[in-house]
Amino acid sequence: MGKTYERIDGRLRTFIEAQPMFFTATAPLAGDGTINLSPKGLRGSFAVLDELTVAYLDFAGSNAETVAHLRENGRITLMWCAFTGPPNIVRVHGRGEPVFRDDPRWPELLGHFPDIDPGLHGLRAVVVVRAELIRDTCGYAVPLMTYEADRDLHGRRFAREDDASLSAYFAGKEHVATSIDGLPGLPLPLPPTPAR
């Protein structure tokens, strides 16, 4: 029923890239720390960089648990579910890092997301994940659901922000600069958005 893959290519890559949403899971090293599980959407905000490396855009939000956990230990699992078509669940277990605006890799990484205007969503990092284990499972219990469209609320909300107001927004949130468990989160103030 389940299969392990050596790389992200062929039908596996096609399946991953076709999904309108995926989930990320991270956790701190502390045994009593808060596990984080986040849904991710917006077509064009995920990319396969090579056969073992994927990346996604980390947009403005109310917390930065994934960023904090990756900065502490790098562990991350990504999961895609087939809500249409044949049942399938794919998980990529690996090591990730948040790449911030002042990182020299930023412009090249943004080139993998040509359909996204980062100014509309308060882009704060590109999360790059190197796969260590790639598996699928049957997904027989995942319900069939119909994808209608991406919501435009996030873009409409954060398109109003510039670098200074976005930094102020993050500074006003309780769990952006530090995680729920007190780990360093998003470095503030945000560096200016580099020219694309």
Coordinates of N, CA and C in Angstrom, one line a residue:
M1 N 0.8 -1.2 0.0 CA 0.0 0.0 0.0 C 0.9 1.3 0.0
G2 N 1.9 1.3 0.9 CA 2.7 2.5 0.9 C 4.0 2.2 0.1
K3 N 4.7 3.3 -0.4 CA 5.9 3.1 -1.1 C 6.9 4.2 -0.7
T4 N 8.1 3.9 -0.7 CA 9.2 4.9 -0.5 C 9.8 5.3 -1.8
Y5 N 10.1 6.5 -2.0 CA 10.7 7.1 -3.2 C 12.1 7.6 -3.0
E6 N 12.9 7.4 -3.9 CA 14.3 7.9 -3.9 C 14.4 9.4 -4.2
R7 N 13.4 9.9 -5.0 CA 13.4 11.3 -5.4 C 12.0 11.8 -5.8
I8 N 11.9 13.1 -5.9 CA 10.7 13.7 -6.3 C 10.7 13.9 -7.8
D9 N 10.1 13.0 -8.6 CA 10.1 13.2 -10.0 C 8.9 12.4 -10.6
G10 N 8.8 12.4 -11.9 CA 7.7 11.7 -12.6 C 6.3 12.0 -12.0
R11 N 5.6 10.9 -11.9 CA 4.2 11.0 -11.4 C 4.1 11.6 -10.0
L12 N 5.1 11.3 -9.1 CA 5.1 11.9 -7.8 C 5.2 13.4 -7.9
R13 N 6.1 13.9 -8.6 CA 6.2 15.4 -8.8 C 4.9 16.0 -9.4
T14 N 4.4 15.3 -10.4 CA 3.2 15.8 -11.0 C 2.0 15.9 -10.0
F15 N 1.9 14.9 -9.2 CA 0.9 14.8 -8.1 C 1.1 16.0 -7.2
I16 N 2.3 16.2 -6.6 CA 2.5 17.2 -5.7 C 2.2 18.6 -6.2
E17 N 2.7 18.8 -7.4 CA 2.6 20.2 -8.0 C 1.1 20.5 -8.4
A18 N 0.3 19.5 -8.6 CA -1.1 19.7 -8.9 C -2.0 20.0 -7.7
Q19 N -1.5 19.8 -6.5 CA -2.4 19.9 -5.4 C -2.5 21.4 -5.0
P20 N -3.8 21.9 -4.7 CA -4.0 23.3 -4.4 C -3.6 23.6 -3.0
M21 N -3.4 22.6 -2.1 CA -2.9 22.9 -0.8 C -2.1 21.7 -0.2
F22 N -1.3 22.0 0.8 CA -0.5 21.0 1.5 C -0.4 21.4 3.0
F23 N 0.1 20.6 3.8 CA 0.3 20.8 5.2 C 1.7 20.7 5.6
T24 N 2.1 21.5 6.6 CA 3.5 21.5 7.2 C 3.3 21.1 8.7
A25 N 4.3 20.3 9.2 CA 4.3 20.0 10.6 C 5.7 20.1 11.1
T26 N 5.9 20.8 12.2 CA 7.2 21.0 12.9 C 7.0 20.9 14.4
A27 N 8.1 20.8 15.1 CA 8.0 20.8 16.6 C 9.4 21.3 17.1
P28 N 9.3 21.8 18.3 CA 10.6 22.2 19.0 C 11.2 20.9 19.5
L29 N 12.5 21.0 20.0 CA 13.2 19.9 20.6 C 12.6 19.5 21.9
A30 N 12.1 20.5 22.7 CA 11.6 20.2 24.0 C 10.5 19.2 24.0
G31 N 10.5 18.2 24.8 CA 9.5 17.2 24.8 C 8.1 17.7 25.2
D32 N 8.0 18.8 25.9 CA 6.7 19.4 26.2 C 6.4 20.6 25.3
G33 N 7.2 20.8 24.3 CA 7.0 21.9 23.4 C 5.7 21.8 22.5
T34 N 5.3 22.9 21.9 CA 4.1 22.9 21.1 C 4.3 22.4 19.7
I35 N 3.6 21.4 19.3 CA 3.7 20.9 17.9 C 2.9 21.8 17.0
N36 N 3.4 22.1 15.8 CA 2.7 23.0 14.9 C 2.3 22.3 13.7
L37 N 1.1 22.5 13.2 CA 0.6 21.9 12.0 C -0.1 23.1 11.2
S38 N 0.3 23.3 10.0 CA -0.2 24.5 9.2 C -0.7 24.1 7.8
P39 N -1.9 24.6 7.4 CA -2.2 24.4 6.0 C -1.6 25.5 5.2
K40 N -1.2 25.1 3.9 CA -0.6 26.1 3.0 C -1.4 26.0 1.7
G41 N -1.7 27.2 1.1 CA -2.4 27.2 -0.1 C -1.8 28.3 -1.0
L42 N -2.6 28.7 -2.0 CA -2.3 29.7 -3.0 C -1.4 29.1 -4.1
R43 N -2.1 28.9 -5.2 CA -1.4 28.3 -6.3 C -0.2 29.1 -6.7
G44 N 0.9 28.4 -7.0 CA 2.1 29.1 -7.4 C 3.1 29.4 -6.3
S45 N 2.7 29.1 -5.0 CA 3.5 29.4 -3.8 C 4.4 28.2 -3.4
F46 N 4.3 27.1 -4.2 CA 5.1 26.0 -3.9 C 5.9 25.6 -5.1
A47 N 7.2 25.1 -5.0 CA 8.0 24.8 -6.1 C 8.9 23.6 -5.8
V48 N 9.1 22.7 -6.8 CA 10.1 21.7 -6.7 C 11.3 22.2 -7.3
L49 N 12.4 22.4 -6.5 CA 13.7 23.0 -7.0 C 14.6 22.0 -7.7
D50 N 14.6 20.7 -7.1 CA 15.3 19.6 -7.8 C 14.7 18.4 -7.2
E51 N 15.3 17.2 -7.5 CA 14.7 15.9 -7.2 C 14.6 15.7 -5.7
L52 N 15.3 16.4 -4.9 CA 15.3 16.3 -3.4 C 15.0 17.5 -2.6
T53 N 14.8 18.6 -3.3 CA 14.6 19.9 -2.7 C 13.3 20.6 -3.1
V54 N 12.5 21.1 -2.2 CA 11.3 21.8 -2.5 C 11.3 23.1 -1.7
A55 N 10.5 24.0 -2.1 CA 10.4 25.3 -1.4 C 9.0 25.8 -1.4
Y56 N 8.6 26.7 -0.4 CA 7.4 27.4 -0.5 C 7.5 28.7 0.1
L57 N 6.6 29.6 -0.2 CA 6.6 31.0 0.2 C 5.9 31.1 1.6
D58 N 6.6 31.7 2.5 CA 6.0 31.9 3.9 C 5.5 33.3 4.0
F59 N 4.2 33.4 4.0 CA 3.5 34.7 4.0 C 3.2 35.2 5.4
A60 N 2.8 36.5 5.4 CA 2.4 37.1 6.7 C 1.3 36.3 7.3
G61 N 1.4 36.3 8.7 CA 0.4 35.5 9.5 C 0.4 36.0 10.9
S62 N -0.3 35.3 11.7 CA -0.5 35.7 13.1 C 0.6 35.1 14.0
N63 N 1.4 34.1 13.5 CA 2.5 33.6 14.3 C 3.6 33.1 13.3
A64 N 4.6 32.6 13.9 CA 5.8 32.1 13.1 C 6.4 30.9 13.7
E65 N 5.5 29.9 14.1 CA 5.9 28.7 14.7 C 6.8 27.9 13.8
T66 N 6.5 27.7 12.5 CA 7.3 27.0 11.6 C 8.7 27.6 11.5
V67 N 8.8 28.9 11.3 CA 10.0 29.6 11.3 C 10.9 29.3 12.5
A68 N 10.2 29.4 13.7 CA 11.0 29.2 15.0 C 11.5 27.8 15.1
H69 N 10.7 26.8 14.8 CA 11.1 25.4 14.9 C 12.2 25.1 13.9
L70 N 12.1 25.6 12.7 CA 13.2 25.4 11.7 C 14.5 26.1 12.1
R71 N 14.4 27.2 12.7 CA 15.6 27.9 13.2 C 16.2 27.1 14.3
E72 N 15.4 26.5 15.1 CA 16.0 25.7 16.2 C 16.5 24.3 15.8
N73 N 15.8 23.6 15.0 CA 16.2 22.2 14.7 C 16.1 21.7 13.3
G74 N 15.4 22.5 12.4 CA 15.3 22.1 11.0 C 14.3 21.0 10.6
R75 N 13.7 20.3 11.6 CA 12.9 19.2 11.2 C 11.5 19.7 10.7
I76 N 11.1 19.0 9.6 CA 9.8 19.4 9.0 C 9.2 18.2 8.2
T77 N 7.9 18.1 8.2 CA 7.2 17.2 7.3 C 6.2 17.9 6.5
L78 N 6.2 17.7 5.2 CA 5.2 18.3 4.3 C 4.2 17.1 3.9
M79 N 2.9 17.4 3.8 CA 2.0 16.4 3.4 C 1.0 16.9 2.4
W80 N 0.7 16.1 1.4 CA -0.3 16.4 0.3 C -1.3 15.3 0.3
C81 N -2.6 15.7 0.2 CA -3.6 14.7 0.1 C -4.4 14.9 -1.2
A82 N -4.8 13.8 -1.8 CA -5.6 13.8 -3.0 C -7.0 13.9 -2.6
F83 N -7.6 15.1 -2.8 CA -9.0 15.3 -2.5 C -9.9 15.1 -3.7
T84 N -9.2 14.9 -4.9 CA -9.9 14.5 -6.1 C -9.1 13.4 -6.7
G85 N -9.7 12.7 -7.6 CA -9.0 11.6 -8.3 C -8.7 10.4 -7.4
P86 N -7.7 9.6 -7.9 CA -7.4 8.4 -7.1 C -6.8 8.8 -5.7
P87 N -7.2 8.0 -4.7 CA -6.7 8.4 -3.3 C -5.2 8.3 -3.2
N88 N -4.6 9.2 -2.5 CA -3.2 9.2 -2.3 C -2.8 10.2 -1.2
I89 N -1.8 9.9 -0.4 CA -1.2 10.9 0.6 C 0.3 10.8 0.3
V90 N 0.9 11.9 0.2 CA 2.4 11.9 0.1 C 3.0 12.8 1.2
R91 N 4.0 12.2 1.8 CA 4.7 12.9 2.9 C 6.2 13.1 2.5
V92 N 6.7 14.3 2.7 CA 8.2 14.5 2.5 C 8.7 14.9 3.9
H93 N 9.5 14.0 4.5 CA 10.2 14.3 5.8 C 11.5 14.8 5.4
G94 N 11.9 15.9 6.1 CA 13.3 16.4 5.8 C 13.7 17.5 6.7
R95 N 14.7 18.2 6.2 CA 15.3 19.4 7.0 C 15.0 20.6 6.2
G96 N 14.5 21.6 6.9 CA 14.2 22.9 6.3 C 14.9 24.1 6.9
E97 N 14.9 25.1 6.1 CA 15.4 26.4 6.7 C 14.6 27.5 6.1
P98 N 14.3 28.6 6.9 CA 13.7 29.8 6.4 C 14.8 30.7 5.8
V99 N 14.6 31.1 4.6 CA 15.6 32.0 3.9 C 14.9 33.3 3.9
F100 N 15.6 34.3 4.6 CA 15.0 35.6 4.8 C 15.4 36.6 3.7
R101 N 14.7 37.7 3.7 CA 14.9 38.7 2.6 C 16.4 39.2 2.4
D102 N 17.1 39.2 3.5 CA 18.5 39.7 3.4 C 19.5 38.6 3.0
D103 N 19.0 37.4 2.7 CA 19.9 36.3 2.3 C 20.3 36.5 0.9
P104 N 21.5 36.3 0.5 CA 21.9 36.4 -0.9 C 21.2 35.4 -1.9
R105 N 20.6 34.4 -1.3 CA 19.9 33.4 -2.2 C 18.4 33.9 -2.5
W106 N 18.0 34.9 -1.8 CA 16.6 35.4 -2.0 C 16.1 35.6 -3.4
P107 N 16.9 36.4 -4.2 CA 16.4 36.7 -5.6 C 16.3 35.4 -6.4
E108 N 17.3 34.5 -6.3 CA 17.2 33.3 -7.1 C 16.0 32.4 -6.7
L109 N 15.8 32.3 -5.4 CA 14.7 31.5 -4.9 C 13.4 32.1 -5.4
L110 N 13.2 33.4 -5.3 CA 12.0 34.0 -5.8 C 11.7 33.7 -7.3
G111 N 12.7 33.5 -8.0 CA 12.6 33.2 -9.5 C 11.8 31.9 -9.7
H112 N 11.7 31.0 -8.7 CA 11.0 29.8 -8.8 C 9.5 30.0 -8.6
F113 N 9.0 31.2 -8.3 CA 7.6 31.5 -8.1 C 7.2 32.7 -9.0
P114 N 7.2 32.5 -10.3 CA 7.0 33.6 -11.2 C 5.5 34.1 -11.2
D115 N 4.6 33.3 -10.7 CA 3.2 33.7 -10.7 C 2.7 34.4 -9.5
I116 N 3.6 34.6 -8.5 CA 3.3 35.2 -7.2 C 3.9 36.6 -7.1
D117 N 3.1 37.6 -6.8 CA 3.6 38.9 -6.5 C 3.8 39.0 -5.0
P118 N 5.1 38.9 -4.6 CA 5.3 38.9 -3.1 C 4.8 40.1 -2.4
G119 N 4.6 41.2 -3.1 CA 4.2 42.4 -2.4 C 2.7 42.3 -2.0
L120 N 2.0 41.4 -2.5 CA 0.5 41.3 -2.2 C 0.3 40.5 -0.9
H121 N 1.3 39.7 -0.5 CA 1.0 38.8 0.6 C 1.9 38.9 1.8
G122 N 2.7 40.0 1.9 CA 3.6 40.2 3.1 C 4.6 39.1 3.2
L123 N 5.2 38.7 2.1 CA 6.2 37.6 2.0 C 7.3 37.9 3.0
R124 N 7.6 37.0 3.9 CA 8.6 37.2 5.0 C 9.7 36.2 4.9
A125 N 9.5 35.0 4.2 CA 10.6 34.0 4.1 C 10.3 33.1 2.9
V126 N 11.3 32.4 2.4 CA 11.1 31.3 1.5 C 11.6 30.1 2.4
V127 N 10.7 29.1 2.6 CA 11.1 27.9 3.3 C 11.6 26.9 2.3
V128 N 12.9 26.4 2.5 CA 13.5 25.5 1.6 C 13.7 24.2 2.4
V129 N 13.2 23.1 1.8 CA 13.2 21.8 2.5 C 14.0 20.8 1.6
R130 N 14.9 20.1 2.3 CA 15.7 19.0 1.6 C 15.1 17.7 2.1
A131 N 14.6 16.9 1.2 CA 14.0 15.6 1.6 C 15.0 14.6 2.1
E132 N 14.6 13.9 3.2 CA 15.3 12.8 3.7 C 14.6 11.5 3.6
L133 N 13.2 11.6 3.6 CA 12.4 10.4 3.4 C 11.2 10.8 2.6
I134 N 10.8 10.1 1.6 CA 9.7 10.5 0.7 C 8.8 9.2 0.7
R135 N 7.5 9.3 1.1 CA 6.7 8.2 1.2 C 5.2 8.5 0.7
D136 N 4.6 7.6 0.2 CA 3.1 7.8 0.0 C 2.4 6.7 0.7
T137 N 1.1 6.9 1.0 CA 0.2 5.9 1.6 C -1.1 6.0 0.8
C138 N -2.0 5.1 1.1 CA -3.2 4.9 0.3 C -4.2 6.1 0.3
G139 N -4.4 6.8 1.4 CA -5.4 7.9 1.4 C -6.8 7.4 1.2
Y140 N -7.2 6.2 1.5 CA -8.5 5.7 1.3 C -9.6 6.4 2.1
A141 N -9.2 7.0 3.3 CA -10.2 7.6 4.1 C -10.2 9.1 3.9
V142 N -9.4 9.7 3.0 CA -9.4 11.1 2.7 C -10.7 11.4 1.9
P143 N -11.5 12.4 2.3 CA -12.8 12.6 1.5 C -12.5 13.2 0.2
L144 N -13.5 13.0 -0.7 CA -13.5 13.7 -2.0 C -14.0 15.1 -1.8
M145 N -13.3 16.1 -2.3 CA -13.7 17.5 -2.1 C -13.4 18.2 -3.4
T146 N -14.1 19.2 -3.7 CA -13.9 20.0 -4.9 C -13.2 21.3 -4.6
Y147 N -12.1 21.5 -5.4 CA -11.4 22.8 -5.3 C -12.1 23.8 -6.1
E148 N -12.5 25.0 -5.6 CA -13.2 26.0 -6.3 C -12.2 27.1 -6.8
A149 N -11.5 27.7 -5.8 CA -10.6 28.7 -6.2 C -9.8 29.1 -4.9
D150 N -8.6 29.8 -5.2 CA -7.9 30.4 -4.0 C -8.7 31.5 -3.5
R151 N -8.7 31.7 -2.2 CA -9.3 32.9 -1.6 C -8.4 34.1 -1.9
D152 N -9.0 35.3 -2.0 CA -8.3 36.5 -2.3 C -8.1 37.3 -1.1
L153 N -8.6 36.9 0.1 CA -8.6 37.7 1.3 C -7.2 38.0 1.8
H154 N -6.3 37.0 1.8 CA -4.9 37.2 2.2 C -4.2 38.3 1.4
G155 N -4.3 38.2 0.1 CA -3.7 39.2 -0.8 C -4.3 40.6 -0.6
R156 N -5.6 40.7 -0.4 CA -6.3 41.9 -0.2 C -5.9 42.6 1.1
R157 N -5.7 41.7 2.1 CA -5.3 42.2 3.4 C -3.9 42.8 3.4
F158 N -3.0 42.0 2.9 CA -1.6 42.4 3.1 C -1.0 43.3 1.9
A159 N -1.8 43.4 0.9 CA -1.3 44.4 -0.2 C -1.3 45.8 0.3
R160 N -2.0 46.1 1.4 CA -2.0 47.5 1.9 C -0.7 47.8 2.7
E161 N 0.1 46.8 3.0 CA 1.3 47.0 3.8 C 2.6 47.3 3.0
D162 N 3.4 48.2 3.6 CA 4.8 48.3 3.0 C 5.7 47.7 4.0
D163 N 7.0 47.8 3.8 CA 7.9 47.1 4.7 C 7.8 47.6 6.2
A164 N 7.7 48.9 6.3 CA 7.6 49.4 7.7 C 6.3 49.0 8.4
S165 N 5.2 49.1 7.7 CA 3.9 48.8 8.4 C 3.8 47.3 8.6
L166 N 4.4 46.5 7.7 CA 4.4 45.0 7.9 C 5.3 44.7 9.1
S167 N 6.4 45.3 9.3 CA 7.3 45.1 10.5 C 6.5 45.5 11.7
A168 N 5.8 46.6 11.7 CA 5.0 47.0 12.8 C 3.9 46.0 13.1
Y169 N 3.3 45.5 12.1 CA 2.2 44.5 12.3 C 2.8 43.3 13.0
F170 N 3.9 42.8 12.5 CA 4.6 41.6 13.1 C 5.0 41.9 14.6
A171 N 5.5 43.0 14.8 CA 6.0 43.4 16.2 C 4.8 43.4 17.1
G172 N 3.6 43.7 16.6 CA 2.4 43.8 17.5 C 1.8 42.4 17.8
K173 N 2.3 41.4 17.1 CA 1.7 40.0 17.3 C 2.5 39.3 18.3
E174 N 1.9 38.6 19.2 CA 2.5 38.0 20.3 C 3.5 36.9 19.9
H175 N 3.2 36.1 18.9 CA 4.0 34.9 18.5 C 4.6 35.0 17.1
V176 N 5.2 36.1 16.8 CA 5.9 36.2 15.5 C 7.4 36.3 15.8
A177 N 7.9 37.2 16.6 CA 9.3 37.4 16.9 C 9.8 36.2 17.8
T178 N 8.9 35.7 18.6 CA 9.2 34.5 19.4 C 8.0 33.5 19.3
S179 N 8.3 32.2 19.4 CA 7.3 31.2 19.3 C 6.4 31.1 20.5
I180 N 5.4 30.3 20.5 CA 4.6 30.0 21.7 C 5.5 29.5 22.8
D181 N 6.5 28.8 22.5 CA 7.4 28.2 23.6 C 8.6 29.1 23.8
G182 N 8.7 30.3 23.3 CA 9.7 31.3 23.5 C 11.0 31.1 22.7
L183 N 10.9 30.4 21.6 CA 12.0 30.3 20.7 C 12.1 31.5 19.8
P184 N 13.3 31.9 19.3 CA 13.4 33.0 18.3 C 12.6 32.6 17.0
G185 N 11.8 33.6 16.6 CA 10.9 33.4 15.4 C 11.4 34.2 14.3
L186 N 10.6 35.1 13.8 CA 10.9 35.9 12.6 C 11.8 37.0 13.1
P187 N 13.0 37.2 12.5 CA 13.9 38.3 12.9 C 13.2 39.7 12.5
L188 N 13.1 40.6 13.5 CA 12.5 41.9 13.2 C 13.4 43.0 13.6
P189 N 13.3 44.1 13.0 CA 12.4 44.5 11.9 C 12.8 43.7 10.6
L190 N 11.8 43.6 9.7 CA 12.1 42.9 8.4 C 13.1 43.8 7.6
P191 N 14.0 43.1 6.9 CA 14.8 43.8 6.0 C 13.9 44.3 4.9
P192 N 14.4 45.4 4.2 CA 13.6 45.9 3.0 C 13.4 44.8 2.0
T193 N 12.3 44.9 1.2 CA 12.1 43.9 0.1 C 13.1 44.2 -1.0
P194 N 14.0 43.2 -1.3 CA 14.9 43.5 -2.4 C 14.2 43.6 -3.7
A195 N 14.8 44.4 -4.6 CA 14.2 44.5 -6.0 C 14.3 43.2 -6.6
R196 N 13.2 42.9 -7.4 CA 13.1 41.6 -8.1 C 13.7 41.6 -9.4

